mmCIF file of C-alpha atoms in Angstrom:
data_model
loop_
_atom_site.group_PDB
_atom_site.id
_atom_site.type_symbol
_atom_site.label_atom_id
_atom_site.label_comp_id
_atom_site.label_asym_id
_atom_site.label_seq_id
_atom_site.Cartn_x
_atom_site.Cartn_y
_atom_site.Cartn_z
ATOM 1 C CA UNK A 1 -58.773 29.223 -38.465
ATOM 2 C CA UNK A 2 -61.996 27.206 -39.655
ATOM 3 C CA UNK A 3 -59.594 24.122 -40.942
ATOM 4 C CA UNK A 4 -57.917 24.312 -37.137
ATOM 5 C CA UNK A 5 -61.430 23.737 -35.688
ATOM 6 C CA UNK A 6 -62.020 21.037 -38.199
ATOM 7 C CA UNK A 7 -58.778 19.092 -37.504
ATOM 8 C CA UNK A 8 -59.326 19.170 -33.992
ATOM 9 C CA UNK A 9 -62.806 18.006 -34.238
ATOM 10 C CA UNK A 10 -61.926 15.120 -36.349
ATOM 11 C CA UNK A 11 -58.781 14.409 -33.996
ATOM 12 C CA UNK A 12 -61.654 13.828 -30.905
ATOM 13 C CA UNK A 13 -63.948 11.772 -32.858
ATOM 14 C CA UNK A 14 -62.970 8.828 -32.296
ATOM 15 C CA UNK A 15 -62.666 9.250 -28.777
ATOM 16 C CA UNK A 16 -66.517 10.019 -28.328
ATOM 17 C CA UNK A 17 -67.267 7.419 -30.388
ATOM 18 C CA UNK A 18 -65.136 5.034 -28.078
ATOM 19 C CA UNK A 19 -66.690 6.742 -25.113
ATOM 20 C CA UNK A 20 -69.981 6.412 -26.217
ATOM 21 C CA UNK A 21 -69.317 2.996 -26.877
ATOM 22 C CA UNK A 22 -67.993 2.240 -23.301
ATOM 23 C CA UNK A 23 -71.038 4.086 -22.025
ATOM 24 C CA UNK A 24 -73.638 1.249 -24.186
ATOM 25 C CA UNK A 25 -70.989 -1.708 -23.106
ATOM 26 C CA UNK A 26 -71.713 -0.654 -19.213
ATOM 27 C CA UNK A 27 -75.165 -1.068 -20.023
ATOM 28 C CA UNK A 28 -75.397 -3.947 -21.615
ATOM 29 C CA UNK A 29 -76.212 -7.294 -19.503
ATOM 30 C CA UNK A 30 -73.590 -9.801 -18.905
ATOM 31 C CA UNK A 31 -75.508 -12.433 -20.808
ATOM 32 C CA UNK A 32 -74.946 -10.003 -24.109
ATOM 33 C CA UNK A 33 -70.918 -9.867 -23.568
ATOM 34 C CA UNK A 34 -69.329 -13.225 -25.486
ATOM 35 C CA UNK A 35 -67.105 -14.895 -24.008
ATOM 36 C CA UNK A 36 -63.442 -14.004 -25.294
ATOM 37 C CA UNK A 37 -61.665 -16.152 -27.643
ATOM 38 C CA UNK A 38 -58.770 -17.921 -26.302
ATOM 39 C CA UNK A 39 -57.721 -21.281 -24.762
ATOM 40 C CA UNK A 40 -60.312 -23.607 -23.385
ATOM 41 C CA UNK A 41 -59.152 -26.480 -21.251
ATOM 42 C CA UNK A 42 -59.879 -30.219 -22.052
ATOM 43 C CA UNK A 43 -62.046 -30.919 -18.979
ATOM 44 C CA UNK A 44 -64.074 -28.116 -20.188
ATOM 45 C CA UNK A 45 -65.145 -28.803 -23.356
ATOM 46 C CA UNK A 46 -67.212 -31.520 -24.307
ATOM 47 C CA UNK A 47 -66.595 -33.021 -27.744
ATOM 48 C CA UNK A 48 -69.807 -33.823 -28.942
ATOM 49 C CA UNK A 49 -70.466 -30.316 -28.671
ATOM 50 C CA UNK A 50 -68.098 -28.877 -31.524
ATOM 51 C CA UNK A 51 -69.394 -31.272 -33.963
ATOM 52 C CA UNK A 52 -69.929 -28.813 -37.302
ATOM 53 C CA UNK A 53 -69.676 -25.940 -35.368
ATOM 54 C CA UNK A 54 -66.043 -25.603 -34.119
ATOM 55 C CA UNK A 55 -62.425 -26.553 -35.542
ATOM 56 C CA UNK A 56 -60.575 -27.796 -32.827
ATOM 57 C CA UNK A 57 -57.000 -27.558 -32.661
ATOM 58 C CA UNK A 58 -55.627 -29.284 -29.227
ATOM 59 C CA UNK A 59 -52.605 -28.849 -28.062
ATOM 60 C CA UNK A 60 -51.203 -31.739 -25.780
ATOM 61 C CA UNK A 61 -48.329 -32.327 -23.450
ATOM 62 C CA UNK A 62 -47.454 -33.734 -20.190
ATOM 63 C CA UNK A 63 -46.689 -30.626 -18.346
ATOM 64 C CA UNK A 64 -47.650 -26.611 -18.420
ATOM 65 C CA UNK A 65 -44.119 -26.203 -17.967
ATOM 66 C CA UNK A 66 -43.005 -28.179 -21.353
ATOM 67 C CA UNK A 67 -40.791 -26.076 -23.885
ATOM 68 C CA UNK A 68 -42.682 -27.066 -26.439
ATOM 69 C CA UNK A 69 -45.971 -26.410 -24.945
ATOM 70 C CA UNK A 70 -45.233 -22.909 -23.932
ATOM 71 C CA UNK A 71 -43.588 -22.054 -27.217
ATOM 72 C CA UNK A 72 -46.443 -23.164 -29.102
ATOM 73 C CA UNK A 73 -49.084 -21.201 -26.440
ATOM 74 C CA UNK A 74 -46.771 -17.838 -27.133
ATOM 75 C CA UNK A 75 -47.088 -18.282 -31.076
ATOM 76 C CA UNK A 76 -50.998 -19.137 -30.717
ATOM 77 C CA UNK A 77 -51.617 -15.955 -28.923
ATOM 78 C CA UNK A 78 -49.819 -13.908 -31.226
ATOM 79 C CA UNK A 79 -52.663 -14.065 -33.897
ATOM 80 C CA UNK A 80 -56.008 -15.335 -32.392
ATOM 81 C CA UNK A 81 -58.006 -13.312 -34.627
ATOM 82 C CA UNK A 82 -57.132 -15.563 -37.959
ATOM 83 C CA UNK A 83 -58.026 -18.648 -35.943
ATOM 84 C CA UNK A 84 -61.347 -17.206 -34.482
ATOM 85 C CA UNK A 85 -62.144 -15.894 -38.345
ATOM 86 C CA UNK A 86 -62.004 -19.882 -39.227
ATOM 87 C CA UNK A 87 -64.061 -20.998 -36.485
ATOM 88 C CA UNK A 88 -61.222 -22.493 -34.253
ATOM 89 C CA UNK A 89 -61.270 -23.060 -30.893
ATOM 90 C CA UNK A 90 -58.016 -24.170 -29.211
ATOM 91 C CA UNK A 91 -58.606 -26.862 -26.699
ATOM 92 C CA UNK A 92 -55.053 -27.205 -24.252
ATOM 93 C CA UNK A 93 -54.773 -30.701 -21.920
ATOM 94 C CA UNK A 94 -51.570 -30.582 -19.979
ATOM 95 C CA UNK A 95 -52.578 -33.342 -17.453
ATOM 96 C CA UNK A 96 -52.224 -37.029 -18.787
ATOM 97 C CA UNK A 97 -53.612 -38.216 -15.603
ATOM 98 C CA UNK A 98 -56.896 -36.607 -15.940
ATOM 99 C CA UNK A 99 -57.269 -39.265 -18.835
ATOM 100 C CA UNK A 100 -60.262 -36.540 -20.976
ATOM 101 C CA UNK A 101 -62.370 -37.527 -23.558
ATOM 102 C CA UNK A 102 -59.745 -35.702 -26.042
ATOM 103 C CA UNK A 103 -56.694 -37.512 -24.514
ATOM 104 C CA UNK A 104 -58.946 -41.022 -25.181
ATOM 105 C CA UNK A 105 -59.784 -40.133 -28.566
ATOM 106 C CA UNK A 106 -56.842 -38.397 -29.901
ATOM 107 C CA UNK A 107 -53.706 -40.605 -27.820
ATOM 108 C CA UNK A 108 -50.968 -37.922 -27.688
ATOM 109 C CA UNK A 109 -47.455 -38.768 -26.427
ATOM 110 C CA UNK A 110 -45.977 -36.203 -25.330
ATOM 111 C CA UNK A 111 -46.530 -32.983 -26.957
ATOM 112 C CA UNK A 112 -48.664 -33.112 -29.634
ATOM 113 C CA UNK A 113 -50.549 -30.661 -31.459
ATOM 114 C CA UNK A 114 -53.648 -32.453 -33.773
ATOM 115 C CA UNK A 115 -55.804 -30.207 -35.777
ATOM 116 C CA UNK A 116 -59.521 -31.409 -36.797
ATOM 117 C CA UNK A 117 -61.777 -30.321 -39.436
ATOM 118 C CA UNK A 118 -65.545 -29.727 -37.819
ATOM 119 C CA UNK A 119 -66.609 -33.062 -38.155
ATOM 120 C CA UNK A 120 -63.951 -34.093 -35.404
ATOM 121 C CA UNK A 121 -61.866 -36.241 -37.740
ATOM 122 C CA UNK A 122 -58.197 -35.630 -36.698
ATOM 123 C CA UNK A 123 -56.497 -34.195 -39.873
ATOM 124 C CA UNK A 124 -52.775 -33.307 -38.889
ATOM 125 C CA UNK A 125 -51.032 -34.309 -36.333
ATOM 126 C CA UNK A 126 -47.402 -32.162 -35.191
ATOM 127 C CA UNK A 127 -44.808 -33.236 -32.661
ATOM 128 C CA UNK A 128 -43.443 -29.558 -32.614
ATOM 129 C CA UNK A 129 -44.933 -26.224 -32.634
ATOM 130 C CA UNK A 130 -46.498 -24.477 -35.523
ATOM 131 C CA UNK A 131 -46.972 -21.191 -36.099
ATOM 132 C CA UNK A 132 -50.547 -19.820 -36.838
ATOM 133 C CA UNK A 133 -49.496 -19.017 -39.897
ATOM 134 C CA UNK A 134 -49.018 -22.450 -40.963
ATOM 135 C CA UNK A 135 -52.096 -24.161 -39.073
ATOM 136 C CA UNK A 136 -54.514 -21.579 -41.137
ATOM 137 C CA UNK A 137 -52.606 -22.082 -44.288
ATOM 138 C CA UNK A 138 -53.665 -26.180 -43.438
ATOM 139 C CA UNK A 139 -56.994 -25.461 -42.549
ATOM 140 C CA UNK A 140 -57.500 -23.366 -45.821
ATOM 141 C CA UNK A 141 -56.550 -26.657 -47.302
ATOM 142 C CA UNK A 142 -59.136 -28.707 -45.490
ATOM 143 C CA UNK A 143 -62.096 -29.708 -47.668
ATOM 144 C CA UNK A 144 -65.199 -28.597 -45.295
ATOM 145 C CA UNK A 145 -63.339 -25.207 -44.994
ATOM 146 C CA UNK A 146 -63.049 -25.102 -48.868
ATOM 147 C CA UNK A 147 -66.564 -25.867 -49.371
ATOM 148 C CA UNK A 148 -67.001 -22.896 -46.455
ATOM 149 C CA UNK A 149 -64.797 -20.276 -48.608
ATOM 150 C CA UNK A 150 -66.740 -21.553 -51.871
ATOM 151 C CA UNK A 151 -70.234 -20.798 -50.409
ATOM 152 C CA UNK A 152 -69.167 -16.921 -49.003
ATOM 153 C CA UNK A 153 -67.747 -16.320 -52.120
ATOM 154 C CA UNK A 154 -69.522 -18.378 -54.878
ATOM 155 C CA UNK A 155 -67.641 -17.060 -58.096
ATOM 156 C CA UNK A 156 -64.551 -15.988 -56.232
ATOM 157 C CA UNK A 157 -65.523 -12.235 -56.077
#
């Protein structure tokens, strides 16, 4: 009977832990709650303001409603986390007449998606989607984020 009461007991932890949690989060100011990760558009985002903080990956094209663009928006969202865990923010610009400060520096045609290392230099440039798996695997390649990886983990521990 005693190892009932402890198996139900366990099976309702977590649930006042999440309860309590909702309870501090109701609390808590606005001004505490980030902001959540996802898409930021162009006019939005100034690019002086990522330099060595952010890795911007922008994805261009000349409508919302191009194939391309909403194939590569479905396999972003499919794994933000590993692109927030490398400091990425995704930057989207579907309006060539708006003529942004990314669409003057980076000069898509079309679709394009660019990736950049933090200091804004444009490293690769796509004319198709990519899956997240693939952008991370090139950012892992990228020397700043090297250098990053080296100085978490100094002797590869």
């Amino acid at each position: 009977m005693k190892t009932l009461y402890v198996l139900v007991l366990a099976a309702f932890l977590p649930l006042a832990a999440t309860a309590q949690g909702t309870a501090e989060a109701s609390l808590s100011t606005e001004a505490d709650i980030p902001a959540p990760f996802g898409p930021q558009s162009a006019a939005d985002v100034a690019l002086g303001e990522l330099l060595y903080i952010k890795r911007p990956v922008v994805v261009f094209a000349d409508s919302p409603n191009d194939p391309n663009y909403v194939r590569q928006m479905e396999l972003l969202l499919q794994d933000l986390p590993s692109l927030e865990a490398r400091d990425v923010i995704v930057i989207v610009d579907t309006d060539p007449g708006a003529k942004t400060e990314w669409r003057l520096k980076l000069r898509p045609r079309g679709f394009s998606l660019v990736l950049m290392d933090k200091d804004l230099a444009p490293v690769i440039r796509k004319p198709l989607p990519w899956e997240v798996r693939e952008i991370t695997r090139a950012i892992d390649k990228f020397p700043l984020r090297r250098q990053e990886m080296l100085e978490r983990n100094p002797a590869g521990r």
